[in-house]
Amino acid sequence: MRNTKRISLFTLVLLLSVFTLGAGDTDRYNKLGHQFMCVCGCNQILIECNHVGCSYSTKMLAELREGVGRGDSDQVIFAAFTEKYGKTVLAAPTTEGFNLVAWIMPFTVFAAATLLVVFVVRKWAHRPQPATGLPSAPELDAFRQRARKETDF
């Protein structure tokens, strides 16, 4: 009886560890799958490619599953995918070299555009008011008198 309890406890611990390890691999697989693009031309994240029978995503997902199953590090998997499919397979540019511009440029352009808008609005607010070109009230009365006199009205 005592032996049966030990065996059942051992089996329970073994099953829990297998499920826990599998869950970690699944989370890592999903995380990495969202960091790659499908190269079939659909411009979708690899794990979300919805083309029926897409040969690229099926093959790439199998390679990813295999790498995660072997226990390869994220860097090794990234290097393998980049070497095989090129840098276009990455969903986000790297933060090194010229790719750093892809991270910095949107913020720089936004800041420059904001400054330009502030400059233009201030220029418009402080511009001189245009002259209306209308005569003043005494001049207008003089014109009315002259018009009445010339038209005999």
mmCIF file with all atom_site columns, C-alpha atoms in Angstrom:
data_model
loop_
_atom_site.group_PDB
_atom_site.id
_atom_site.type_symbol
_atom_site.label_atom_id
_atom_site.label_alt_id
_atom_site.label_comp_id
_atom_site.label_asym_id
_atom_site.label_entity_id
_atom_site.label_seq_id
_atom_site.pdbx_PDB_ins_code
_atom_site.Cartn_x
_atom_site.Cartn_y
_atom_site.Cartn_z
_atom_site.occupancy
_atom_site.B_iso_or_equiv
_atom_site.pdbx_formal_charge
_atom_site.auth_seq_id
_atom_site.auth_comp_id
_atom_site.auth_asym_id
_atom_site.auth_atom_id
_atom_site.pdbx_PDB_model_num
ATOM 1   C CA . MET A 1 1   ? 0.000   0.000   0.000   1.00 0.00 ? 1   MET A CA 1
ATOM 2   C CA . ARG A 1 2   ? 2.787   2.334   0.927   1.00 0.00 ? 2   ARG A CA 1
ATOM 3   C CA . ASN A 1 3   ? 4.549   1.565   -2.329  1.00 0.00 ? 3   ASN A CA 1
ATOM 4   C CA . THR A 1 4   ? 1.431   2.435   -4.320  1.00 0.00 ? 4   THR A CA 1
ATOM 5   C CA . LYS A 1 5   ? 1.255   5.880   -2.710  1.00 0.00 ? 5   LYS A CA 1
ATOM 6   C CA . ARG A 1 6   ? 4.871   6.542   -3.616  1.00 0.00 ? 6   ARG A CA 1
ATOM 7   C CA . ILE A 1 7   ? 4.338   5.422   -7.206  1.00 0.00 ? 7   ILE A CA 1
ATOM 8   C CA . SER A 1 8   ? 1.198   7.550   -7.584  1.00 0.00 ? 8   SER A CA 1
ATOM 9   C CA . LEU A 1 9   ? 2.955   10.568  -6.042  1.00 0.00 ? 9   LEU A CA 1
ATOM 10  C CA . PHE A 1 10  ? 5.934   10.049  -8.343  1.00 0.00 ? 10  PHE A CA 1
ATOM 11  C CA . THR A 1 11  ? 3.602   9.763   -11.350 1.00 0.00 ? 11  THR A CA 1
ATOM 12  C CA . LEU A 1 12  ? 1.763   12.918  -10.329 1.00 0.00 ? 12  LEU A CA 1
ATOM 13  C CA . VAL A 1 13  ? 5.018   14.879  -9.966  1.00 0.00 ? 13  VAL A CA 1
ATOM 14  C CA . LEU A 1 14  ? 6.278   13.545  -13.295 1.00 0.00 ? 14  LEU A CA 1
ATOM 15  C CA . LEU A 1 15  ? 3.061   14.526  -15.103 1.00 0.00 ? 15  LEU A CA 1
ATOM 16  C CA . LEU A 1 16  ? 3.045   17.991  -13.567 1.00 0.00 ? 16  LEU A CA 1
ATOM 17  C CA . SER A 1 17  ? 6.660   18.586  -14.548 1.00 0.00 ? 17  SER A CA 1
ATOM 18  C CA . VAL A 1 18  ? 5.986   17.420  -18.121 1.00 0.00 ? 18  VAL A CA 1
ATOM 19  C CA . PHE A 1 19  ? 2.978   19.726  -18.426 1.00 0.00 ? 19  PHE A CA 1
ATOM 20  C CA . THR A 1 20  ? 4.860   22.629  -16.875 1.00 0.00 ? 20  THR A CA 1
ATOM 21  C CA . LEU A 1 21  ? 7.810   22.191  -19.215 1.00 0.00 ? 21  LEU A CA 1
ATOM 22  C CA . GLY A 1 22  ? 5.486   21.895  -22.181 1.00 0.00 ? 22  GLY A CA 1
ATOM 23  C CA . ALA A 1 23  ? 3.658   25.076  -21.201 1.00 0.00 ? 23  ALA A CA 1
ATOM 24  C CA . GLY A 1 24  ? 6.937   26.976  -21.006 1.00 0.00 ? 24  GLY A CA 1
ATOM 25  C CA . ASP A 1 25  ? 7.896   25.762  -24.460 1.00 0.00 ? 25  ASP A CA 1
ATOM 26  C CA . THR A 1 26  ? 4.503   26.742  -25.824 1.00 0.00 ? 26  THR A CA 1
ATOM 27  C CA . ASP A 1 27  ? 4.788   30.239  -24.361 1.00 0.00 ? 27  ASP A CA 1
ATOM 28  C CA . ARG A 1 28  ? 8.284   30.627  -25.787 1.00 0.00 ? 28  ARG A CA 1
ATOM 29  C CA . TYR A 1 29  ? 7.143   29.242  -29.142 1.00 0.00 ? 29  TYR A CA 1
ATOM 30  C CA . ASN A 1 30  ? 4.270   31.764  -29.264 1.00 0.00 ? 30  ASN A CA 1
ATOM 31  C CA . LYS A 1 31  ? 6.520   34.635  -28.170 1.00 0.00 ? 31  LYS A CA 1
ATOM 32  C CA . LEU A 1 32  ? 9.132   33.848  -30.825 1.00 0.00 ? 32  LEU A CA 1
ATOM 33  C CA . GLY A 1 33  ? 6.467   33.174  -33.459 1.00 0.00 ? 33  GLY A CA 1
ATOM 34  C CA . HIS A 1 34  ? 5.176   36.715  -32.974 1.00 0.00 ? 34  HIS A CA 1
ATOM 35  C CA . GLN A 1 35  ? 8.645   38.153  -33.570 1.00 0.00 ? 35  GLN A CA 1
ATOM 36  C CA . PHE A 1 36  ? 8.956   36.753  -37.102 1.00 0.00 ? 36  PHE A CA 1
ATOM 37  C CA . MET A 1 37  ? 7.132   37.603  -40.326 1.00 0.00 ? 37  MET A CA 1
ATOM 38  C CA . CYS A 1 38  ? 5.845   35.037  -42.803 1.00 0.00 ? 38  CYS A CA 1
ATOM 39  C CA . VAL A 1 39  ? 7.881   35.314  -46.000 1.00 0.00 ? 39  VAL A CA 1
ATOM 40  C CA . CYS A 1 40  ? 5.068   34.274  -48.360 1.00 0.00 ? 40  CYS A CA 1
ATOM 41  C CA . GLY A 1 41  ? 4.332   37.941  -49.062 1.00 0.00 ? 41  GLY A CA 1
ATOM 42  C CA . CYS A 1 42  ? 1.235   38.275  -46.893 1.00 0.00 ? 42  CYS A CA 1
ATOM 43  C CA . ASN A 1 43  ? 2.985   40.723  -44.508 1.00 0.00 ? 43  ASN A CA 1
ATOM 44  C CA . GLN A 1 44  ? 1.536   38.940  -41.483 1.00 0.00 ? 44  GLN A CA 1
ATOM 45  C CA . ILE A 1 45  ? 3.154   37.775  -38.283 1.00 0.00 ? 45  ILE A CA 1
ATOM 46  C CA . LEU A 1 46  ? 4.381   34.189  -38.747 1.00 0.00 ? 46  LEU A CA 1
ATOM 47  C CA . ILE A 1 47  ? 2.154   32.611  -36.132 1.00 0.00 ? 47  ILE A CA 1
ATOM 48  C CA . GLU A 1 48  ? -0.893  34.504  -37.478 1.00 0.00 ? 48  GLU A CA 1
ATOM 49  C CA . CYS A 1 49  ? -0.458  33.781  -41.222 1.00 0.00 ? 49  CYS A CA 1
ATOM 50  C CA . ASN A 1 50  ? -3.951  32.769  -42.300 1.00 0.00 ? 50  ASN A CA 1
ATOM 51  C CA . HIS A 1 51  ? -3.271  31.560  -45.835 1.00 0.00 ? 51  HIS A CA 1
ATOM 52  C CA . VAL A 1 52  ? -4.760  28.132  -46.284 1.00 0.00 ? 52  VAL A CA 1
ATOM 53  C CA . GLY A 1 53  ? -1.976  25.726  -47.162 1.00 0.00 ? 53  GLY A CA 1
ATOM 54  C CA . CYS A 1 54  ? 0.772   28.365  -46.941 1.00 0.00 ? 54  CYS A CA 1
ATOM 55  C CA . SER A 1 55  ? 3.902   26.325  -47.530 1.00 0.00 ? 55  SER A CA 1
ATOM 56  C CA . TYR A 1 56  ? 6.174   28.995  -46.061 1.00 0.00 ? 56  TYR A CA 1
ATOM 57  C CA . SER A 1 57  ? 4.442   29.381  -42.707 1.00 0.00 ? 57  SER A CA 1
ATOM 58  C CA . THR A 1 58  ? 4.069   25.625  -42.265 1.00 0.00 ? 58  THR A CA 1
ATOM 59  C CA . LYS A 1 59  ? 7.769   25.074  -42.917 1.00 0.00 ? 59  LYS A CA 1
ATOM 60  C CA . MET A 1 60  ? 8.873   28.056  -40.807 1.00 0.00 ? 60  MET A CA 1
ATOM 61  C CA . LEU A 1 61  ? 6.647   27.078  -37.871 1.00 0.00 ? 61  LEU A CA 1
ATOM 62  C CA . ALA A 1 62  ? 8.062   23.544  -38.002 1.00 0.00 ? 62  ALA A CA 1
ATOM 63  C CA . GLU A 1 63  ? 11.604  24.971  -37.920 1.00 0.00 ? 63  GLU A CA 1
ATOM 64  C CA . LEU A 1 64  ? 10.665  27.202  -34.989 1.00 0.00 ? 64  LEU A CA 1
ATOM 65  C CA . ARG A 1 65  ? 9.045   24.310  -33.116 1.00 0.00 ? 65  ARG A CA 1
ATOM 66  C CA . GLU A 1 66  ? 12.140  22.205  -33.759 1.00 0.00 ? 66  GLU A CA 1
ATOM 67  C CA . GLY A 1 67  ? 14.500  24.925  -32.490 1.00 0.00 ? 67  GLY A CA 1
ATOM 68  C CA . VAL A 1 68  ? 12.444  25.509  -29.357 1.00 0.00 ? 68  VAL A CA 1
ATOM 69  C CA . GLY A 1 69  ? 12.178  21.752  -28.804 1.00 0.00 ? 69  GLY A CA 1
ATOM 70  C CA . ARG A 1 70  ? 15.970  21.371  -29.046 1.00 0.00 ? 70  ARG A CA 1
ATOM 71  C CA . GLY A 1 71  ? 16.358  24.089  -26.443 1.00 0.00 ? 71  GLY A CA 1
ATOM 72  C CA . ASP A 1 72  ? 18.139  26.550  -28.755 1.00 0.00 ? 72  ASP A CA 1
ATOM 73  C CA . SER A 1 73  ? 18.483  30.045  -27.319 1.00 0.00 ? 73  SER A CA 1
ATOM 74  C CA . ASP A 1 74  ? 16.476  32.910  -28.781 1.00 0.00 ? 74  ASP A CA 1
ATOM 75  C CA . GLN A 1 75  ? 19.635  34.356  -30.346 1.00 0.00 ? 75  GLN A CA 1
ATOM 76  C CA . VAL A 1 76  ? 20.425  31.064  -32.107 1.00 0.00 ? 76  VAL A CA 1
ATOM 77  C CA . ILE A 1 77  ? 16.880  30.832  -33.482 1.00 0.00 ? 77  ILE A CA 1
ATOM 78  C CA . PHE A 1 78  ? 16.969  34.486  -34.616 1.00 0.00 ? 78  PHE A CA 1
ATOM 79  C CA . ALA A 1 79  ? 20.350  33.940  -36.287 1.00 0.00 ? 79  ALA A CA 1
ATOM 80  C CA . ALA A 1 80  ? 19.138  30.797  -38.068 1.00 0.00 ? 80  ALA A CA 1
ATOM 81  C CA . PHE A 1 81  ? 15.987  32.469  -39.386 1.00 0.00 ? 81  PHE A CA 1
ATOM 82  C CA . THR A 1 82  ? 17.838  35.629  -40.419 1.00 0.00 ? 82  THR A CA 1
ATOM 83  C CA . GLU A 1 83  ? 20.501  33.616  -42.206 1.00 0.00 ? 83  GLU A CA 1
ATOM 84  C CA . LYS A 1 84  ? 17.961  31.500  -44.064 1.00 0.00 ? 84  LYS A CA 1
ATOM 85  C CA . TYR A 1 85  ? 15.276  34.096  -44.888 1.00 0.00 ? 85  TYR A CA 1
ATOM 86  C CA . GLY A 1 86  ? 17.083  37.438  -44.604 1.00 0.00 ? 86  GLY A CA 1
ATOM 87  C CA . LYS A 1 87  ? 16.399  40.387  -42.308 1.00 0.00 ? 87  LYS A CA 1
ATOM 88  C CA . THR A 1 88  ? 12.885  40.795  -43.723 1.00 0.00 ? 88  THR A CA 1
ATOM 89  C CA . VAL A 1 89  ? 11.817  37.838  -41.584 1.00 0.00 ? 89  VAL A CA 1
ATOM 90  C CA . LEU A 1 90  ? 12.137  39.963  -38.444 1.00 0.00 ? 90  LEU A CA 1
ATOM 91  C CA . ALA A 1 91  ? 8.891   41.621  -37.351 1.00 0.00 ? 91  ALA A CA 1
ATOM 92  C CA . ALA A 1 92  ? 10.800  44.525  -35.768 1.00 0.00 ? 92  ALA A CA 1
ATOM 93  C CA . PRO A 1 93  ? 14.167  45.930  -36.799 1.00 0.00 ? 93  PRO A CA 1
ATOM 94  C CA . THR A 1 94  ? 17.175  45.243  -34.619 1.00 0.00 ? 94  THR A CA 1
ATOM 95  C CA . THR A 1 95  ? 18.520  47.999  -32.386 1.00 0.00 ? 95  THR A CA 1
ATOM 96  C CA . GLU A 1 96  ? 21.994  48.068  -33.851 1.00 0.00 ? 96  GLU A CA 1
ATOM 97  C CA . GLY A 1 97  ? 23.669  49.663  -36.824 1.00 0.00 ? 97  GLY A CA 1
ATOM 98  C CA . PHE A 1 98  ? 21.594  51.405  -39.457 1.00 0.00 ? 98  PHE A CA 1
ATOM 99  C CA . ASN A 1 99  ? 18.412  49.706  -38.179 1.00 0.00 ? 99  ASN A CA 1
ATOM 100 C CA . LEU A 1 100 ? 18.622  51.992  -35.166 1.00 0.00 ? 100 LEU A CA 1
ATOM 101 C CA . VAL A 1 101 ? 17.379  54.739  -37.494 1.00 0.00 ? 101 VAL A CA 1
ATOM 102 C CA . ALA A 1 102 ? 14.072  52.862  -37.850 1.00 0.00 ? 102 ALA A CA 1
ATOM 103 C CA . TRP A 1 103 ? 13.549  53.233  -34.102 1.00 0.00 ? 103 TRP A CA 1
ATOM 104 C CA . ILE A 1 104 ? 14.721  56.849  -33.793 1.00 0.00 ? 104 ILE A CA 1
ATOM 105 C CA . MET A 1 105 ? 13.289  58.409  -36.960 1.00 0.00 ? 105 MET A CA 1
ATOM 106 C CA . PRO A 1 106 ? 9.540   58.333  -36.102 1.00 0.00 ? 106 PRO A CA 1
ATOM 107 C CA . PHE A 1 107 ? 10.144  60.189  -32.839 1.00 0.00 ? 107 PHE A CA 1
ATOM 108 C CA . THR A 1 108 ? 12.456  62.674  -34.550 1.00 0.00 ? 108 THR A CA 1
ATOM 109 C CA . VAL A 1 109 ? 9.955   63.379  -37.322 1.00 0.00 ? 109 VAL A CA 1
ATOM 110 C CA . PHE A 1 110 ? 7.131   63.774  -34.784 1.00 0.00 ? 110 PHE A CA 1
ATOM 111 C CA . ALA A 1 111 ? 9.177   66.243  -32.734 1.00 0.00 ? 111 ALA A CA 1
ATOM 112 C CA . ALA A 1 112 ? 10.186  68.228  -35.842 1.00 0.00 ? 112 ALA A CA 1
ATOM 113 C CA . ALA A 1 113 ? 6.584   68.349  -37.098 1.00 0.00 ? 113 ALA A CA 1
ATOM 114 C CA . THR A 1 114 ? 5.366   69.530  -33.677 1.00 0.00 ? 114 THR A CA 1
ATOM 115 C CA . LEU A 1 115 ? 7.957   72.299  -33.615 1.00 0.00 ? 115 LEU A CA 1
ATOM 116 C CA . LEU A 1 116 ? 7.022   73.314  -37.167 1.00 0.00 ? 116 LEU A CA 1
ATOM 117 C CA . VAL A 1 117 ? 3.322   73.529  -36.257 1.00 0.00 ? 117 VAL A CA 1
ATOM 118 C CA . VAL A 1 118 ? 4.101   75.621  -33.158 1.00 0.00 ? 118 VAL A CA 1
ATOM 119 C CA . PHE A 1 119 ? 6.292   77.950  -35.254 1.00 0.00 ? 119 PHE A CA 1
ATOM 120 C CA . VAL A 1 120 ? 3.633   78.402  -37.974 1.00 0.00 ? 120 VAL A CA 1
ATOM 121 C CA . VAL A 1 121 ? 0.820   79.003  -35.476 1.00 0.00 ? 121 VAL A CA 1
ATOM 122 C CA . ARG A 1 122 ? 2.880   81.617  -33.633 1.00 0.00 ? 122 ARG A CA 1
ATOM 123 C CA . LYS A 1 123 ? 3.751   83.315  -36.927 1.00 0.00 ? 123 LYS A CA 1
ATOM 124 C CA . TRP A 1 124 ? 0.085   83.456  -37.866 1.00 0.00 ? 124 TRP A CA 1
ATOM 125 C CA . ALA A 1 125 ? -0.922  84.762  -34.443 1.00 0.00 ? 125 ALA A CA 1
ATOM 126 C CA . HIS A 1 126 ? 1.595   87.630  -34.505 1.00 0.00 ? 126 HIS A CA 1
ATOM 127 C CA . ARG A 1 127 ? 1.209   88.732  -38.107 1.00 0.00 ? 127 ARG A CA 1
ATOM 128 C CA . PRO A 1 128 ? -0.020  92.294  -38.671 1.00 0.00 ? 128 PRO A CA 1
ATOM 129 C CA . GLN A 1 129 ? -3.679  92.767  -39.461 1.00 0.00 ? 129 GLN A CA 1
ATOM 130 C CA . PRO A 1 130 ? -4.266  93.695  -43.087 1.00 0.00 ? 130 PRO A CA 1
ATOM 131 C CA . ALA A 1 131 ? -5.635  97.141  -43.805 1.00 0.00 ? 131 ALA A CA 1
ATOM 132 C CA . THR A 1 132 ? -9.272  97.011  -44.759 1.00 0.00 ? 132 THR A CA 1
ATOM 133 C CA . GLY A 1 133 ? -9.015  99.765  -47.361 1.00 0.00 ? 133 GLY A CA 1
ATOM 134 C CA . LEU A 1 134 ? -12.384 101.208 -46.373 1.00 0.00 ? 134 LEU A CA 1
ATOM 135 C CA . PRO A 1 135 ? -12.643 104.944 -45.797 1.00 0.00 ? 135 PRO A CA 1
ATOM 136 C CA . SER A 1 136 ? -13.347 106.284 -42.333 1.00 0.00 ? 136 SER A CA 1
ATOM 137 C CA . ALA A 1 137 ? -16.809 107.510 -41.328 1.00 0.00 ? 137 ALA A CA 1
ATOM 138 C CA . PRO A 1 138 ? -16.249 111.225 -42.191 1.00 0.00 ? 138 PRO A CA 1
ATOM 139 C CA . GLU A 1 139 ? -14.811 110.290 -45.612 1.00 0.00 ? 139 GLU A CA 1
ATOM 140 C CA . LEU A 1 140 ? -17.724 107.962 -46.231 1.00 0.00 ? 140 LEU A CA 1
ATOM 141 C CA . ASP A 1 141 ? -20.223 110.743 -45.445 1.00 0.00 ? 141 ASP A CA 1
ATOM 142 C CA . ALA A 1 142 ? -18.399 113.012 -47.897 1.00 0.00 ? 142 ALA A CA 1
ATOM 143 C CA . PHE A 1 143 ? -18.675 110.372 -50.625 1.00 0.00 ? 143 PHE A CA 1
ATOM 144 C CA . ARG A 1 144 ? -22.379 109.951 -49.932 1.00 0.00 ? 144 ARG A CA 1
ATOM 145 C CA . GLN A 1 145 ? -22.981 113.706 -50.193 1.00 0.00 ? 145 GLN A CA 1
ATOM 146 C CA . ARG A 1 146 ? -21.096 113.864 -53.475 1.00 0.00 ? 146 ARG A CA 1
ATOM 147 C CA . ALA A 1 147 ? -23.008 110.855 -54.889 1.00 0.00 ? 147 ALA A CA 1
ATOM 148 C CA . ARG A 1 148 ? -26.351 112.436 -53.974 1.00 0.00 ? 148 ARG A CA 1
ATOM 149 C CA . LYS A 1 149 ? -25.323 115.738 -55.508 1.00 0.00 ? 149 LYS A CA 1
ATOM 150 C CA . GLU A 1 150 ? -24.134 114.157 -58.765 1.00 0.00 ? 150 GLU A CA 1
ATOM 151 C CA . THR A 1 151 ? -27.188 111.921 -59.169 1.00 0.00 ? 151 THR A CA 1
ATOM 152 C CA . ASP A 1 152 ? -29.690 114.496 -57.993 1.00 0.00 ? 152 ASP A CA 1
ATOM 153 C CA . PHE A 1 153 ? -31.189 112.095 -55.555 1.00 0.00 ? 153 PHE A CA 1
#
